[in-house]
Short mmCIF file of C-alpha atoms and ligand atoms in Angstrom, two decimals:
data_model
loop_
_atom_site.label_atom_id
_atom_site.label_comp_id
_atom_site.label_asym_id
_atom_site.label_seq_id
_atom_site.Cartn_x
_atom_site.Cartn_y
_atom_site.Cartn_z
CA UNK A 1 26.81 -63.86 -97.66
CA UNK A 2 27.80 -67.61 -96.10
CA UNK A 3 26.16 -66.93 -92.28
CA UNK A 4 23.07 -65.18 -91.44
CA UNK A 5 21.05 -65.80 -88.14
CA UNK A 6 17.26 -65.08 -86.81
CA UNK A 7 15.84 -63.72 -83.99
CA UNK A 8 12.63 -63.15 -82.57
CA UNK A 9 12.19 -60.05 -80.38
CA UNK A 10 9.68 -57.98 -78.41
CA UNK A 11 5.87 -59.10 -77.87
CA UNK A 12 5.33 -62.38 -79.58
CA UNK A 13 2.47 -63.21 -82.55
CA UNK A 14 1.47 -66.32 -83.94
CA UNK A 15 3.04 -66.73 -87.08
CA UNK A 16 7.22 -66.07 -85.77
CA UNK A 17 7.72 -69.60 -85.89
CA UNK A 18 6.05 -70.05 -89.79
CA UNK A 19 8.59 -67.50 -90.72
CA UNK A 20 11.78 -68.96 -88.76
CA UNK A 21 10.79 -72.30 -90.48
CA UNK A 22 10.41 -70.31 -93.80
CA UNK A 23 13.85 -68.23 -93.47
CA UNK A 24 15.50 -71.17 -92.46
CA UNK A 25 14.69 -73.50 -95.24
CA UNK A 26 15.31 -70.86 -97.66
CA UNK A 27 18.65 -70.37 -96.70
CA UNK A 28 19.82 -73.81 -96.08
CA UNK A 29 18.36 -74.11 -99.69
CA UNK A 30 20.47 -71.67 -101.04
CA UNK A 31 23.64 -72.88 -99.78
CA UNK A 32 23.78 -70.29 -96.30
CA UNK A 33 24.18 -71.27 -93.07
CA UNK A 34 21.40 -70.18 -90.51
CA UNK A 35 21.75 -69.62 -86.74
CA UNK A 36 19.22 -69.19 -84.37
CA UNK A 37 19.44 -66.31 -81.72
CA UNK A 38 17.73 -67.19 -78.47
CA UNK A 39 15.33 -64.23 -76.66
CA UNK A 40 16.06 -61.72 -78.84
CA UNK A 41 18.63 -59.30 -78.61
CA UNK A 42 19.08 -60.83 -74.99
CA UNK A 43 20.48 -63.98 -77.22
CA UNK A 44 23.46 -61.73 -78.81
CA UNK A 45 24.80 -60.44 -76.10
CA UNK A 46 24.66 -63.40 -74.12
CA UNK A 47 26.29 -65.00 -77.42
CA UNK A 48 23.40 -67.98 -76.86
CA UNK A 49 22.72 -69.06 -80.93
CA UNK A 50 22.22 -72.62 -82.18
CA UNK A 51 22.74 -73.87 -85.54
CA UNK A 52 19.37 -74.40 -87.51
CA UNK A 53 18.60 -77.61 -89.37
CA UNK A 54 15.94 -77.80 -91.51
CA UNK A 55 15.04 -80.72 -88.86
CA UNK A 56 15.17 -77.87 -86.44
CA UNK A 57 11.97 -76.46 -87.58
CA UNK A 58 9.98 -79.37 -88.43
CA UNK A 59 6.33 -79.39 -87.18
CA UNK A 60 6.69 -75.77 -86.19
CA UNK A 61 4.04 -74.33 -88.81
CA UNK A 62 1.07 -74.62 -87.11
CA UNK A 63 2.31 -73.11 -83.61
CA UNK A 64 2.17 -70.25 -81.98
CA UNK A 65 5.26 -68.50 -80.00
CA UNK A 66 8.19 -68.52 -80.93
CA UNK A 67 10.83 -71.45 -80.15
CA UNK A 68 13.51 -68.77 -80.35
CA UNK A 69 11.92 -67.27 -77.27
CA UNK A 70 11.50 -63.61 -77.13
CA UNK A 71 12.05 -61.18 -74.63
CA UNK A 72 12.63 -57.21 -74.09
CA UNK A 73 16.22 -56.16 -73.39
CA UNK A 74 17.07 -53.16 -71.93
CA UNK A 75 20.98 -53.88 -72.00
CA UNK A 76 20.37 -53.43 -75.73
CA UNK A 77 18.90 -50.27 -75.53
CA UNK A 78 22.00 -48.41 -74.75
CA UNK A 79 24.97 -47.40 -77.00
CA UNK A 80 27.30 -49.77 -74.99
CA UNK A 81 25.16 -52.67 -75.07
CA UNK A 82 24.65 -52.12 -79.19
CA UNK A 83 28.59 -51.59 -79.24
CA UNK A 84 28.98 -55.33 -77.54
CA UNK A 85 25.91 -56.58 -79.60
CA UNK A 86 28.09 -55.15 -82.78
CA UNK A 87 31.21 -56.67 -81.97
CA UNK A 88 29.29 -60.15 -81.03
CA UNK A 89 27.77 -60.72 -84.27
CA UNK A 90 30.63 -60.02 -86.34
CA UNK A 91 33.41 -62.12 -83.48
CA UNK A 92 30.80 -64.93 -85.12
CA UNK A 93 31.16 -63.78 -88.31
CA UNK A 94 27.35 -63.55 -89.06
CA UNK A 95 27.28 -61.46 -92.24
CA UNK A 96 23.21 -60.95 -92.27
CA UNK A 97 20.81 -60.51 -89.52
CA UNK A 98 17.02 -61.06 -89.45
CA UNK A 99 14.83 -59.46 -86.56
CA UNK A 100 11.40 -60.51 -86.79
CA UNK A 101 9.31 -58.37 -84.16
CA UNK A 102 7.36 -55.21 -83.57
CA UNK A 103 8.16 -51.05 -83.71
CA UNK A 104 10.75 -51.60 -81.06
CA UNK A 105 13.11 -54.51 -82.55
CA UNK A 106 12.88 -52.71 -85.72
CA UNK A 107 14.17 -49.85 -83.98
CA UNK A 108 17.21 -51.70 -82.84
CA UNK A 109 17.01 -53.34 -86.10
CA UNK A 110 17.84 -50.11 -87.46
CA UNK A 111 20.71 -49.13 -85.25
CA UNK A 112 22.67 -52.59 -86.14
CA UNK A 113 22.04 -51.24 -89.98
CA UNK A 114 23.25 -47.86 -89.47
CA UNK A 115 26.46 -49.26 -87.47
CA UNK A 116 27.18 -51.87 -90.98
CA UNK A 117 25.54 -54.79 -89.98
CA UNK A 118 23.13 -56.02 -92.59
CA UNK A 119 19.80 -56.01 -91.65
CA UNK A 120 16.39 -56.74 -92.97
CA UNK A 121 13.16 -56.72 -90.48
CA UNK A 122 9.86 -58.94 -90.74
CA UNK A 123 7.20 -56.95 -88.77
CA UNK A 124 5.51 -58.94 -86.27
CA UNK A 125 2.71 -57.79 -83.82
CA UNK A 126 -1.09 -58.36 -83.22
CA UNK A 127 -1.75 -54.67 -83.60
CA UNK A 128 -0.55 -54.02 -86.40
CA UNK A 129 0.79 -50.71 -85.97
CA UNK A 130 3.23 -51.11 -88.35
CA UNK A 131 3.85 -48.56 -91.25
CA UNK A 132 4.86 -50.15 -94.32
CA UNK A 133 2.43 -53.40 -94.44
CA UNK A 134 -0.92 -53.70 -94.59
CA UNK A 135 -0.90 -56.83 -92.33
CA UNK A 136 1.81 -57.96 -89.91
CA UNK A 137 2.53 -61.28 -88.74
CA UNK A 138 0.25 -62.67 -85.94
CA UNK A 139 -2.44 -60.35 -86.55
CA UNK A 140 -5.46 -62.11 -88.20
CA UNK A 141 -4.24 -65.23 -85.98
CA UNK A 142 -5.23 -62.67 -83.14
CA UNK A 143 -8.15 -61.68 -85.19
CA UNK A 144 -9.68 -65.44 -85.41
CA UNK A 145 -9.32 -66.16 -81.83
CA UNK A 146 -11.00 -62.84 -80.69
CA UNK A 147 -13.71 -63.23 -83.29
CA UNK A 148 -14.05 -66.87 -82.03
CA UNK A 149 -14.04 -65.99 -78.28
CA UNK A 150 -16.98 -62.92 -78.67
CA UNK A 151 -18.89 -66.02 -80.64
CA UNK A 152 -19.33 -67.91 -77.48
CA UNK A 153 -19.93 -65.25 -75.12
CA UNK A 154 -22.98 -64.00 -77.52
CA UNK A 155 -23.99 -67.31 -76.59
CA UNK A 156 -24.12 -66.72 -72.81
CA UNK A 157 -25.18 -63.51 -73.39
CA UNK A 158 -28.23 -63.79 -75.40
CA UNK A 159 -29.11 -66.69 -72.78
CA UNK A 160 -29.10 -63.85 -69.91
CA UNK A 161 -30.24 -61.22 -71.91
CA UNK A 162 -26.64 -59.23 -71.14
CA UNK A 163 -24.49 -56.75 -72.37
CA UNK A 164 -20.72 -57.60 -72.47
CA UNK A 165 -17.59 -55.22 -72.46
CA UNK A 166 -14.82 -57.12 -73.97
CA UNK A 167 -11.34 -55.76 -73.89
CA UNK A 168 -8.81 -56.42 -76.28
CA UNK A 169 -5.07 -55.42 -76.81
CA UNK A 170 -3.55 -52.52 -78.60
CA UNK A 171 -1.45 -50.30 -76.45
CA UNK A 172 -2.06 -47.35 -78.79
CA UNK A 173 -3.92 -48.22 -81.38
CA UNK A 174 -7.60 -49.76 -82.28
CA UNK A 175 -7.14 -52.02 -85.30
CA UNK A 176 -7.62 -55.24 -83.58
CA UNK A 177 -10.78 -53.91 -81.79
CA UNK A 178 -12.15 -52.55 -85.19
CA UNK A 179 -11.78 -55.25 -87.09
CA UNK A 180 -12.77 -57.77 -84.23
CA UNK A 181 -15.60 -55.81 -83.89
CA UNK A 182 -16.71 -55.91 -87.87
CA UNK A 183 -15.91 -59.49 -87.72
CA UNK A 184 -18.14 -60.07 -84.60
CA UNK A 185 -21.38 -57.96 -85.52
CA UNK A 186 -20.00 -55.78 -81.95
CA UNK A 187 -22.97 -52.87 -81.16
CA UNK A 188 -20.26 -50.57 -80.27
CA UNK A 189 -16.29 -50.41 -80.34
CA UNK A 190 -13.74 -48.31 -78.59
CA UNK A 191 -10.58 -47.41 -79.77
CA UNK A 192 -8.13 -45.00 -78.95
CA UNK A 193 -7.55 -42.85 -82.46
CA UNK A 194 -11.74 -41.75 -82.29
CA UNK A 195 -13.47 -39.82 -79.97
CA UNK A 196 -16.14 -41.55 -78.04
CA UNK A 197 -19.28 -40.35 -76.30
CA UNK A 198 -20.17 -43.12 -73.80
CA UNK A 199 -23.41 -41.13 -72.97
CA UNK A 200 -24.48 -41.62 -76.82
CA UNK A 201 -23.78 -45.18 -76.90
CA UNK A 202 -25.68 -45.91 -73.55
CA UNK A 203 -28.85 -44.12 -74.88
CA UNK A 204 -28.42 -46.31 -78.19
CA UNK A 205 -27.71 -49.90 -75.98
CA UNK A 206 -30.44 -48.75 -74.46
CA UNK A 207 -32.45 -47.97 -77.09
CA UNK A 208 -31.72 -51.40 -78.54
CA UNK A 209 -32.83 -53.14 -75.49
CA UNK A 210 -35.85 -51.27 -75.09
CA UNK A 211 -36.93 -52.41 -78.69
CA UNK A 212 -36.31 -55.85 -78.02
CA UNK A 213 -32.51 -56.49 -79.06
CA UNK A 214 -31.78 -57.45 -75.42
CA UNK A 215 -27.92 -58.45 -75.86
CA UNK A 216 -24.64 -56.65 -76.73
CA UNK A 217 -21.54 -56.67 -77.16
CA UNK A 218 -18.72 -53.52 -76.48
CA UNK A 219 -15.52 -54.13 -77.40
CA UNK A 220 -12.62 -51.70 -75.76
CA UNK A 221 -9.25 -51.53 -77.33
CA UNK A 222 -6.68 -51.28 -74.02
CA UNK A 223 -5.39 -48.29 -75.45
CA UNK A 224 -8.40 -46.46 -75.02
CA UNK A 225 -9.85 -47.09 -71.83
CA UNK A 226 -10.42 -50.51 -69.50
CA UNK A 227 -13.36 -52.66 -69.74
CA UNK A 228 -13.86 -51.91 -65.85
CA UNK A 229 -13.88 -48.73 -66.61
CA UNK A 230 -16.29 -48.43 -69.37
CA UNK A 231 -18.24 -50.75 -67.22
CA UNK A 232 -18.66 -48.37 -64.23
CA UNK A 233 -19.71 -45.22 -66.74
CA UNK A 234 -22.29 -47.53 -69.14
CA UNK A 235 -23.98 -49.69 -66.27
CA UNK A 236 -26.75 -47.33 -64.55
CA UNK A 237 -27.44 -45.41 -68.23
CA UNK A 238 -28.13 -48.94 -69.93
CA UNK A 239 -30.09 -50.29 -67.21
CA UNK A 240 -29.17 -54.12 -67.72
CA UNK A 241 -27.27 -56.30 -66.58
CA UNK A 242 -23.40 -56.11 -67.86
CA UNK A 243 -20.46 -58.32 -67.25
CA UNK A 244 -17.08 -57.92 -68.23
CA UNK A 245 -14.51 -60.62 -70.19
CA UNK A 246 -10.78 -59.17 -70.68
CA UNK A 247 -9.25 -61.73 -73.04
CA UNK A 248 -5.54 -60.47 -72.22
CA UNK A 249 -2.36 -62.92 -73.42
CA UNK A 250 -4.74 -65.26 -74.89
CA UNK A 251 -5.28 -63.43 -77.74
CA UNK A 252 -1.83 -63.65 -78.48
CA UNK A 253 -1.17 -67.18 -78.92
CA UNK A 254 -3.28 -70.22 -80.79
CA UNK A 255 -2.33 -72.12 -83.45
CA UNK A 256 -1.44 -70.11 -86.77
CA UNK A 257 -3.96 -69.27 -88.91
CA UNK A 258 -3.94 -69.94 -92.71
CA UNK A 259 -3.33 -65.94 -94.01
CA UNK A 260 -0.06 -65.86 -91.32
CA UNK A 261 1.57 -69.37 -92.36
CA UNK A 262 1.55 -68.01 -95.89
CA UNK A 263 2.56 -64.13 -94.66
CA UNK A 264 5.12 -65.83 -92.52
CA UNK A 265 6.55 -68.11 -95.24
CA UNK A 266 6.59 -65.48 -97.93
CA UNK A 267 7.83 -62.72 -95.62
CA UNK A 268 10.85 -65.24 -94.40
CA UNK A 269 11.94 -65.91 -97.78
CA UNK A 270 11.79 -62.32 -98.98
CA UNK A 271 13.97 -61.73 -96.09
CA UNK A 272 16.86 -64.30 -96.91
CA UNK A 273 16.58 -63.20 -100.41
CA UNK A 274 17.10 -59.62 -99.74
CA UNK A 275 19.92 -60.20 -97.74
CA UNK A 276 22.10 -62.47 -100.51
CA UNK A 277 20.97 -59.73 -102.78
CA UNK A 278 23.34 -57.36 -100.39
CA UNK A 279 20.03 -55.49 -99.15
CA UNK A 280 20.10 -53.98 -95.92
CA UNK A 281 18.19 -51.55 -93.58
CA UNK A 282 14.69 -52.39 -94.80
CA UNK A 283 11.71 -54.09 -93.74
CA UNK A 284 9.47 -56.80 -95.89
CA UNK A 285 5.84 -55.39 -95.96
CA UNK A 286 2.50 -56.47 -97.65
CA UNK A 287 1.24 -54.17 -100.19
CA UNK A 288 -1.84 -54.57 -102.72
CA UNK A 289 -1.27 -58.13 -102.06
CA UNK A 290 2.65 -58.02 -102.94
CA UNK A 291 5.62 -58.64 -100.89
CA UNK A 292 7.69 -55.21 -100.39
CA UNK A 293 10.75 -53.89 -99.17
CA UNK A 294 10.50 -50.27 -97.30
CA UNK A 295 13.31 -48.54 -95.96
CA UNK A 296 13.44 -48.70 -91.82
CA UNK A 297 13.78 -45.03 -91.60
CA UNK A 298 10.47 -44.97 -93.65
CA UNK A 299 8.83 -47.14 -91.63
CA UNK A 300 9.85 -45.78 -88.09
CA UNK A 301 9.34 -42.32 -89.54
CA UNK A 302 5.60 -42.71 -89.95
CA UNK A 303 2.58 -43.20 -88.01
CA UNK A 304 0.12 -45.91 -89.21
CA UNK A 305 -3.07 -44.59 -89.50
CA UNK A 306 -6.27 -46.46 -89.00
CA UNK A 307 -8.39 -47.58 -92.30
CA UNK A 308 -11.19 -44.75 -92.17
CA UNK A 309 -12.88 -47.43 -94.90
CA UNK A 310 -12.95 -49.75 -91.65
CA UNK A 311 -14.43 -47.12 -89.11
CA UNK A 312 -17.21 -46.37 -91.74
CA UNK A 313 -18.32 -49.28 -92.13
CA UNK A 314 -18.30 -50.73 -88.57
CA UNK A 315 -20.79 -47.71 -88.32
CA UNK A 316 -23.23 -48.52 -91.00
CA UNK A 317 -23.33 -51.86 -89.42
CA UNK A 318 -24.79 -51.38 -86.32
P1 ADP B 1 8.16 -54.71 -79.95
O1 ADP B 1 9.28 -55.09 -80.83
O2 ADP B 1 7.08 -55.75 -79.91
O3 ADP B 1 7.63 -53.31 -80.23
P2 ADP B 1 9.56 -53.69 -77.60
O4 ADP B 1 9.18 -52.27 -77.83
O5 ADP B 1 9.49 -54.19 -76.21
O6 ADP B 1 8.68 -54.72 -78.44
O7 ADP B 1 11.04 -53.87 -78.18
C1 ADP B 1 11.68 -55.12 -78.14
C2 ADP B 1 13.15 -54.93 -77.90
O8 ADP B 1 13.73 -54.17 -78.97
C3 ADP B 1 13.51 -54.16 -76.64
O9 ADP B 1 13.51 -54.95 -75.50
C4 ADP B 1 14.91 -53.67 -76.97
O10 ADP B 1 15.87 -54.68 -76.79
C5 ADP B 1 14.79 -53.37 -78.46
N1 ADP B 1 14.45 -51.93 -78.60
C6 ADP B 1 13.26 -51.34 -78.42
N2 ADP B 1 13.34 -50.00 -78.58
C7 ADP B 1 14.64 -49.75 -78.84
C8 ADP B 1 15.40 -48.55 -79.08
N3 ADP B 1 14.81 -47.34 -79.09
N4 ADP B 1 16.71 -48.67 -79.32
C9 ADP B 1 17.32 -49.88 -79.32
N5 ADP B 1 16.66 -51.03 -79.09
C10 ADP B 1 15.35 -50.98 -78.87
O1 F6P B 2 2.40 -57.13 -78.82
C1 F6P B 2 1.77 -55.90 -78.52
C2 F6P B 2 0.99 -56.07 -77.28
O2 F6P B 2 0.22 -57.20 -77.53
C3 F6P B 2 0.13 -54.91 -76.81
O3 F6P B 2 -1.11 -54.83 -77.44
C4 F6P B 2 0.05 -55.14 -75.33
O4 F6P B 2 -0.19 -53.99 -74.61
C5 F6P B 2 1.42 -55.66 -75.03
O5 F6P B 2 1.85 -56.33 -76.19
C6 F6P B 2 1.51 -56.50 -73.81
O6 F6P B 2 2.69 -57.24 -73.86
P1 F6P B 2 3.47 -57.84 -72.59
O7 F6P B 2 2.47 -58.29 -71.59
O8 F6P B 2 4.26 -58.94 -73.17
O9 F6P B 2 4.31 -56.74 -72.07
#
């Protein structure tokens, strides 16, 4: 192992650059040379790398993105464009290969593996939907600014006596609006993976209101419904005013948050160091606290279920 290179590939997280800064120095460290692909898999087939310097990542820690870019390529996606990504990466002579992105890269990820390239994935994405670690990169960075944007609208909304449906990301799954919502004392949270009864949790805002707690907060995970939506259907049962706050892309950048500079770091140098250990076809993970390698077919094979732990207590704390 003399060359590996990096990329960063599907939605973005706060925390990608931590971990090209870690995987970087590592290498360089240990003798390897590290390039830099540009937008993802986009950046192989368009053969656009540059060499990284330790200099290269200086005073990249703290910030969110990615200087790598990222993107979505649907070139990649088909056996030809894999075939020309194949042939790219070895033309360069890159003997190792680190994709550091959500279910999707690591699906590609996986392909490059099974066709001999040498492989290892870091998962990164704010929803962490991601079998095989209990966090992934960018999510509590995520977690801090939602928690920290539902702070200030209590504000407004204990000022107007208001109830506010706040909708945050997760295309299919309701960790970040869980968690959010234990984090931010939320009366009520909707998520895709549990049944919801928006009747119920009317009567019960209601309720609330009528017994003098005259502000709330609902937080809506995209995946299960839209905060317009919810709005229309829990307006006339409530019978107070309601007003809506989506917080969208924002939630997906911000400066890096403690827990995901250290996840980052470790996770980049467990990477490097699986790959001059001739690993291949796995992904680093975070379990009990340790730093883990799981196969990719493991990891793709199996759905990430939501902490019932989590759900149960959200519930006791309303
Ligand atoms: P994420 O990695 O955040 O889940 P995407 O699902 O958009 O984001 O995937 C990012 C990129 O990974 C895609 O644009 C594509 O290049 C590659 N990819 C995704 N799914 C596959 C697949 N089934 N086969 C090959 N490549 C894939
Ligand atoms: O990274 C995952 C995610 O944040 C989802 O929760 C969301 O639906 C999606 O990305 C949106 O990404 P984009 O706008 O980049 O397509």
């Amino acid at each position: 192992m003399k060359k590996i290179a990096i990329l960063t590939s599907g939605g973005d997280s706060s925390g990608m650059n931590a971990c090209v800064r870690a995987a970087t120095r590592y290498a360089l460290n240990a003798g390897l040379e590290i390039l830099g692909v540009m937008r993802g898999y986009s950046g192989i087939l368009d053969e656009d790398f540059i060499n990284l310097e330790s200099k290269s990542v200086s005073n990249i820690l703290q910030r969110g993105g990615t200087i790598l870019l990222s993107s979505r390529c649907e070139e990649f996606k088909t056996e030809k464009g894999q075939h020309k990504a194949i042939e790219i990466l070895k033309k360069h002579q890159i003997d190792g290969l680190i994709v550091v992105g959500g279910d999707g890269s690591l699906t590609g990820a996986n392909i490059l593996h099974k066709n001999g390239i040498k492989v290892i994935g870091i998962p990164a994405t704010i929803d962490n939907d991601i079998y095989g670690t209990d966090m992934a990169i960018g999510v509590d960075t995520s977690l801090n600014i939602i928690t920290n944007a539902i702070d200030c609208i209590k504000d407004t909304a204990s000022s107007h006596e208001r109830a506010f449906i706040i909708e945050v990301m997760g295309r299919h799954c309701g960790y970040l609006a869980l968690a959010a919502g234990i984090a931010s004392g939320a009366e009520a949270v909707i998520i895709p993976e549990f049944q919801y009864d928006l009747d119920k949790i009317g009567d019960m805002l209601y309720k609330r209101f009528r017994d003098g707690k005259r502000n709330s907060i609902i937080l809506v995970a995209e995946g299960a419904s839209s905060a317009y939506e919810i709005q229309r259907k829990l307006q006339s049962k409530i019978g107070y005013e309601t007003r809506i706050t989506v917080l969208g892309h924002y939630q997906r950048g911000g400066n890096t948050s403690v827990f995901d500079r250290i996840l980052s770091s470790r996770f980049g140098r467990a990477a490097v160091e699986a790959l001059m250990n001739n690993r291949s076809g796995e992904m680093t993970g975070l379990w009990d606290g340790k730093i883990e390698l799981m196969p990719f077919d493991a990891v793709l094979a199996t759905k990430k279920l939501l902490d019932f732990k989590l759900l149960q207590l959200a519930k006791f704390l309303v």
